[in-house]
CSV table of C-alpha atoms in Angstrom, one decimal:
chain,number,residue,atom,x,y,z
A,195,UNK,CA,73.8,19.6,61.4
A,196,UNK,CA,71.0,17.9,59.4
A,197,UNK,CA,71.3,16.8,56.2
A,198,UNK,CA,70.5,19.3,52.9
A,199,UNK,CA,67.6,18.3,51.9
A,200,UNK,CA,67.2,16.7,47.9
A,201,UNK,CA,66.9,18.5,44.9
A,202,UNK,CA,63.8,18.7,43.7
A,203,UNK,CA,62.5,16.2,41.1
A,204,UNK,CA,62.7,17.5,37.6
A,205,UNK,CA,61.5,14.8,34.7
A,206,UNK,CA,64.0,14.5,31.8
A,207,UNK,CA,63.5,16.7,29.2
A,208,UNK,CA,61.8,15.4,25.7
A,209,UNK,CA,63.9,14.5,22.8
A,210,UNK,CA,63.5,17.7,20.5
A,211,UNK,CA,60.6,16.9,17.6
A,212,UNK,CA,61.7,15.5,14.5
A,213,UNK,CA,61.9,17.9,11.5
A,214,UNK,CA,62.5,18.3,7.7
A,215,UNK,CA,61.3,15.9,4.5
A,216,UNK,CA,62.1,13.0,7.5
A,217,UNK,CA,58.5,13.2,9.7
A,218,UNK,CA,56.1,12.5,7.6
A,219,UNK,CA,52.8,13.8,8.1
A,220,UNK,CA,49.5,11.1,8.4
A,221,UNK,CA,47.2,11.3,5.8
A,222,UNK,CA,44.2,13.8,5.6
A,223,UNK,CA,41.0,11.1,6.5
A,224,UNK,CA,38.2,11.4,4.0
A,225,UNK,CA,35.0,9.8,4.2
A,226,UNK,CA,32.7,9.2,0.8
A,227,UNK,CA,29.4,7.7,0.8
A,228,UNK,CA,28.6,4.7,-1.6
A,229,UNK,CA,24.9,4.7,-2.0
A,230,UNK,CA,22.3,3.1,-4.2
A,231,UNK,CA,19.1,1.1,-4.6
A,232,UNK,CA,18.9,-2.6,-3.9
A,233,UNK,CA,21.5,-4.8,-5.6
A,234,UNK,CA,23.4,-2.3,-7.6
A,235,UNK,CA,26.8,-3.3,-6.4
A,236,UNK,CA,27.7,-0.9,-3.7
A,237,UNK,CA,29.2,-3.6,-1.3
A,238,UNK,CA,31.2,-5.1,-4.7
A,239,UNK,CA,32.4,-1.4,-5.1
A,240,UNK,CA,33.8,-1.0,-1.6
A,241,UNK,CA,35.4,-4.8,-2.0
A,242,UNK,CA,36.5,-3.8,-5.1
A,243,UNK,CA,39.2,-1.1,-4.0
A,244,UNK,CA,39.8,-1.5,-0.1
A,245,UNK,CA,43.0,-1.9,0.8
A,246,UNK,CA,41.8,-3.6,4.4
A,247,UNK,CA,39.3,-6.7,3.9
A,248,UNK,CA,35.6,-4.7,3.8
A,249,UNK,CA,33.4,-4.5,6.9
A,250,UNK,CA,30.2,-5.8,5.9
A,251,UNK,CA,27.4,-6.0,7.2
A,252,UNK,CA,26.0,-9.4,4.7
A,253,UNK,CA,22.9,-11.4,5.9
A,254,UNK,CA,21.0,-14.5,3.5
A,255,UNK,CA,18.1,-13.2,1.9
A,256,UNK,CA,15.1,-15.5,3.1
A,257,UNK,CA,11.6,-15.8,1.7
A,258,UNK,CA,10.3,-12.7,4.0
A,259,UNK,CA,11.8,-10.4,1.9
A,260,UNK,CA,9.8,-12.1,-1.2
A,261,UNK,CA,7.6,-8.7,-2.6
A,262,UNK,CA,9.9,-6.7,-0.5
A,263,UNK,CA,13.9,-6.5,-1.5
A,264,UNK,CA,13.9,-6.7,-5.4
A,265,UNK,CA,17.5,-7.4,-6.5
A,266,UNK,CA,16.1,-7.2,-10.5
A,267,UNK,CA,16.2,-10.2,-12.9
A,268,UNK,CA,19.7,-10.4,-14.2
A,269,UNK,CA,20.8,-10.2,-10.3
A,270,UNK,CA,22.2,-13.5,-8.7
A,271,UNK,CA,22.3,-11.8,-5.1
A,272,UNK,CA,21.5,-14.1,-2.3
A,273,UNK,CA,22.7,-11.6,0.6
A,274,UNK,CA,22.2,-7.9,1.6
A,275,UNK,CA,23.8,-4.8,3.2
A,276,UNK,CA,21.3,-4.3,6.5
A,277,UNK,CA,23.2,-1.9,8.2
A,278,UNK,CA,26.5,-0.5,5.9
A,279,UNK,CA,29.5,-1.4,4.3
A,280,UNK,CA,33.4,-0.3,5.2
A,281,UNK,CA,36.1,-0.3,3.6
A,282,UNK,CA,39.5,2.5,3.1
A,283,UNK,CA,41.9,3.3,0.5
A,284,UNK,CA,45.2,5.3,0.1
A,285,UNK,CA,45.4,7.9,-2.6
A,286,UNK,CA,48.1,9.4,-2.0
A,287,UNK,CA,50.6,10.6,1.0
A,288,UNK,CA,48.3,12.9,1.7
A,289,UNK,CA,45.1,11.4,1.3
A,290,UNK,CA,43.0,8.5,2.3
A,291,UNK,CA,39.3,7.8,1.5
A,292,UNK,CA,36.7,6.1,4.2
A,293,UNK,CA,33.8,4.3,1.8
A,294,UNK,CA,30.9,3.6,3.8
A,295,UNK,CA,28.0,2.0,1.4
A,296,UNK,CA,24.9,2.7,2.5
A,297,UNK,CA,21.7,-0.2,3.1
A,298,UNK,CA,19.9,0.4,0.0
A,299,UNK,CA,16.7,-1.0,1.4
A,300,UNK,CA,14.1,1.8,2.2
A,301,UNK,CA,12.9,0.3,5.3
A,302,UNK,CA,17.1,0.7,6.8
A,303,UNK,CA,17.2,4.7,5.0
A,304,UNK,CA,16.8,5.9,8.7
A,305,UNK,CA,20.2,5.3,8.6
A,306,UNK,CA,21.0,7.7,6.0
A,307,UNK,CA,21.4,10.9,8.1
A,308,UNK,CA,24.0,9.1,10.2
A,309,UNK,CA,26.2,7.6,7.5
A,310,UNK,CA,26.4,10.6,5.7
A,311,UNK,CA,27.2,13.4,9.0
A,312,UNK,CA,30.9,14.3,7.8
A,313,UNK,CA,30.6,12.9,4.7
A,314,UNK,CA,32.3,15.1,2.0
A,315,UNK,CA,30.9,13.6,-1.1
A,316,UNK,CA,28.9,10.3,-2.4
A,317,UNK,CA,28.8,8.2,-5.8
A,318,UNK,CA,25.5,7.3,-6.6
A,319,UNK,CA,25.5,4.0,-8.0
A,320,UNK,CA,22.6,3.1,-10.5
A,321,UNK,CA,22.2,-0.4,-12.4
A,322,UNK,CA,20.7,1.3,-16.2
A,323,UNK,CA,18.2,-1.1,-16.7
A,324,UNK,CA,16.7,-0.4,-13.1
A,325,UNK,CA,16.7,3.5,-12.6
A,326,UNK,CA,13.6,4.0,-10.9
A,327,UNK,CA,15.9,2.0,-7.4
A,328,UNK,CA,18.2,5.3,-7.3
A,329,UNK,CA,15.7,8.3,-7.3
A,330,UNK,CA,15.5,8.0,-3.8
A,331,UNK,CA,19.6,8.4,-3.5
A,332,UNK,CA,19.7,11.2,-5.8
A,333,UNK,CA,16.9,13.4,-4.1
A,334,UNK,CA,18.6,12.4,-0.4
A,335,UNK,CA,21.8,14.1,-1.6
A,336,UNK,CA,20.1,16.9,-3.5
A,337,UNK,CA,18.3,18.1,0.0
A,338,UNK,CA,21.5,17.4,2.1
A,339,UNK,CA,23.8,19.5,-0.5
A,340,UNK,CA,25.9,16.8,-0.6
A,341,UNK,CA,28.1,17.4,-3.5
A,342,UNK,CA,27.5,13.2,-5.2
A,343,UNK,CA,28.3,12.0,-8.8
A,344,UNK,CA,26.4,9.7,-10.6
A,345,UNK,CA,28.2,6.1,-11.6
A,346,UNK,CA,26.1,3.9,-13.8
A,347,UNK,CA,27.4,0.5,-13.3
A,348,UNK,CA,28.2,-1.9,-16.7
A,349,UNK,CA,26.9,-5.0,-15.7
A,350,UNK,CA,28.5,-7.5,-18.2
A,351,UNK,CA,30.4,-4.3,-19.7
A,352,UNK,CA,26.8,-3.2,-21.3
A,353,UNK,CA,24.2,-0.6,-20.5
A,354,UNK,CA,20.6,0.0,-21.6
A,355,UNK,CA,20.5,2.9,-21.9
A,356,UNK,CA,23.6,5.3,-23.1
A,357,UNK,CA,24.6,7.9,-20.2
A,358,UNK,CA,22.6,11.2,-22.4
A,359,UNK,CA,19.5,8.8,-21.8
A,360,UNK,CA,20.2,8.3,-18.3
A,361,UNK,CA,21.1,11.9,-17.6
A,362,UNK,CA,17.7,12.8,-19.1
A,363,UNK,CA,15.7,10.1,-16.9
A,364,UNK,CA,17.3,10.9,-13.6
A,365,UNK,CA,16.8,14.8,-14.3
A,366,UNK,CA,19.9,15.8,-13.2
A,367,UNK,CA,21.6,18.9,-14.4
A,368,UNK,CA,25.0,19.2,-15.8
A,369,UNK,CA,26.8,20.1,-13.3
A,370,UNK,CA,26.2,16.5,-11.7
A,371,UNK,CA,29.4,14.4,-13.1
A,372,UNK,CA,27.6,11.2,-15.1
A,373,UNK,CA,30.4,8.2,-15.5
A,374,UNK,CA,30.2,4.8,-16.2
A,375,UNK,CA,32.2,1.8,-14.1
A,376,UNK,CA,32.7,-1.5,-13.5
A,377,UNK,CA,32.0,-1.8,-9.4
A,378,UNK,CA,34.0,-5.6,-9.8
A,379,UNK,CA,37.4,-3.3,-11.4
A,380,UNK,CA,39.8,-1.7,-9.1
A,381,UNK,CA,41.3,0.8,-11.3
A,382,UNK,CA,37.6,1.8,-12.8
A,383,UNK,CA,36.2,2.1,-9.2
A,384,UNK,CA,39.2,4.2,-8.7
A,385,UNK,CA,38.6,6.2,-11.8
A,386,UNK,CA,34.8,7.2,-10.3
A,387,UNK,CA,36.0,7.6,-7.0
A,388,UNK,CA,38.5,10.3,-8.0
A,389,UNK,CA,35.6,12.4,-9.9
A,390,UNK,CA,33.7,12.1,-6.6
A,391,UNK,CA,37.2,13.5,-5.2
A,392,UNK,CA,37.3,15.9,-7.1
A,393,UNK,CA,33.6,17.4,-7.1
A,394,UNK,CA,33.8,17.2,-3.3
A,395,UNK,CA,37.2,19.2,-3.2
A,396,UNK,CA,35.5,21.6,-5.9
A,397,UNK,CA,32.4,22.4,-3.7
A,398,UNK,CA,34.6,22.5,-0.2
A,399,UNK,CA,36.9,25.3,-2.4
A,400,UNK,CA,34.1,27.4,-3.3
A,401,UNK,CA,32.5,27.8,0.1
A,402,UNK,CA,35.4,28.7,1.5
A,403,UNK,CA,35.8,31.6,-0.9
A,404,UNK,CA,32.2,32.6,0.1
């Protein structure tokens, strides 16, 4: 009589799932776009309050961009951001932010449209006593509906202008958030990026009610 043949092959069954307060849940990813003219301190921004060392994207400004790249007077910058900046931060549990800063050259604002798909907000960053270098940022995110927030950056903890001035100049309405910050402090990069947080959640709120 021949031998009964083997069961078949059954794989062990999975432990069951963890529950309760015990399995904590990732954080929800958020990216944020940190955009600007030329040399008004987007990459120090993202330095400023990553958690990770920044991604950057830094090459030595050479005599060819003479007439071309103007990092302003006061400016010291011997680099610049040719393709974008990286760099992440934990709020919370439940939330972390992806900063990409943007090239702030026109000739790299091709790049633009791809940075910002999935984007859910943007600080603006604007240097007061060069405000003509972030029109270009402010009408981008006007036409893509990104909600943004303006942060004028105190270089030397002083502005030219005061932030009604600046409002008035850059012809945004009141329903833009205007703040001041210091891109080289952690806690007031923070501080702006939580406005920007908080516009962004504000808009995402209301057009799911619609």
């Amino acid at each position: 009589m021949p031998p009964a043949a083997p069961p078949p092959y059954r794989p062990p069954a999975a432990p069951p799932a963890a529950t309760g307060p015990s399995r904590a849940k990732p954080p929800i990813p958020v990216k944020i776009l940190i955009a600007g003219g030329f040399g008004v301190g987007k990459t120090t921004t993202v330095g400023a309050i990553s958690e990770i060392v920044p991604l950057t994207t830094e090459a030595e400004m050479t005599i060819a961009g003479i007439g071309v790249d103007d990092p302003g007077q006061r400016s010291e910058k011997t680099t610049t951001t040719v393709a974008m900046d990286f760099g992440c931060v934990t709020i919370d549990r439940s939330l972390k932010l992806y900063l990409f800063g943007t090239p702030g050259q026109a000739r790299f604002g091709f790049m633009w449209d791809d940075l910002a798909r999935g984007a859910l907000g943007a600080l603006v960053v604007v240097d007061s006593a060069r405000l003509d270098d972030c029109y270009p940022a402010i009408d981008f995110f006007e036409r893509a509906g990104l909600p943004f927030v303006v942060g004028v950056n105190a270089f030397d903890g002083r502005l030219a202008h005061d932030l009604g001035a600046i409002r008035w100049a850059l012809a945004i309405g009141e329903h833009v958030p205007l703040v001041q910050f210091d891109a080289r402090d952690r806690l007031s990069v923070r501080d702006a990026l939580l406005v920007v947080l908080d516009r962004a959640l504000d808009r995402a709120t209301r057009d799911k009610r619609a």
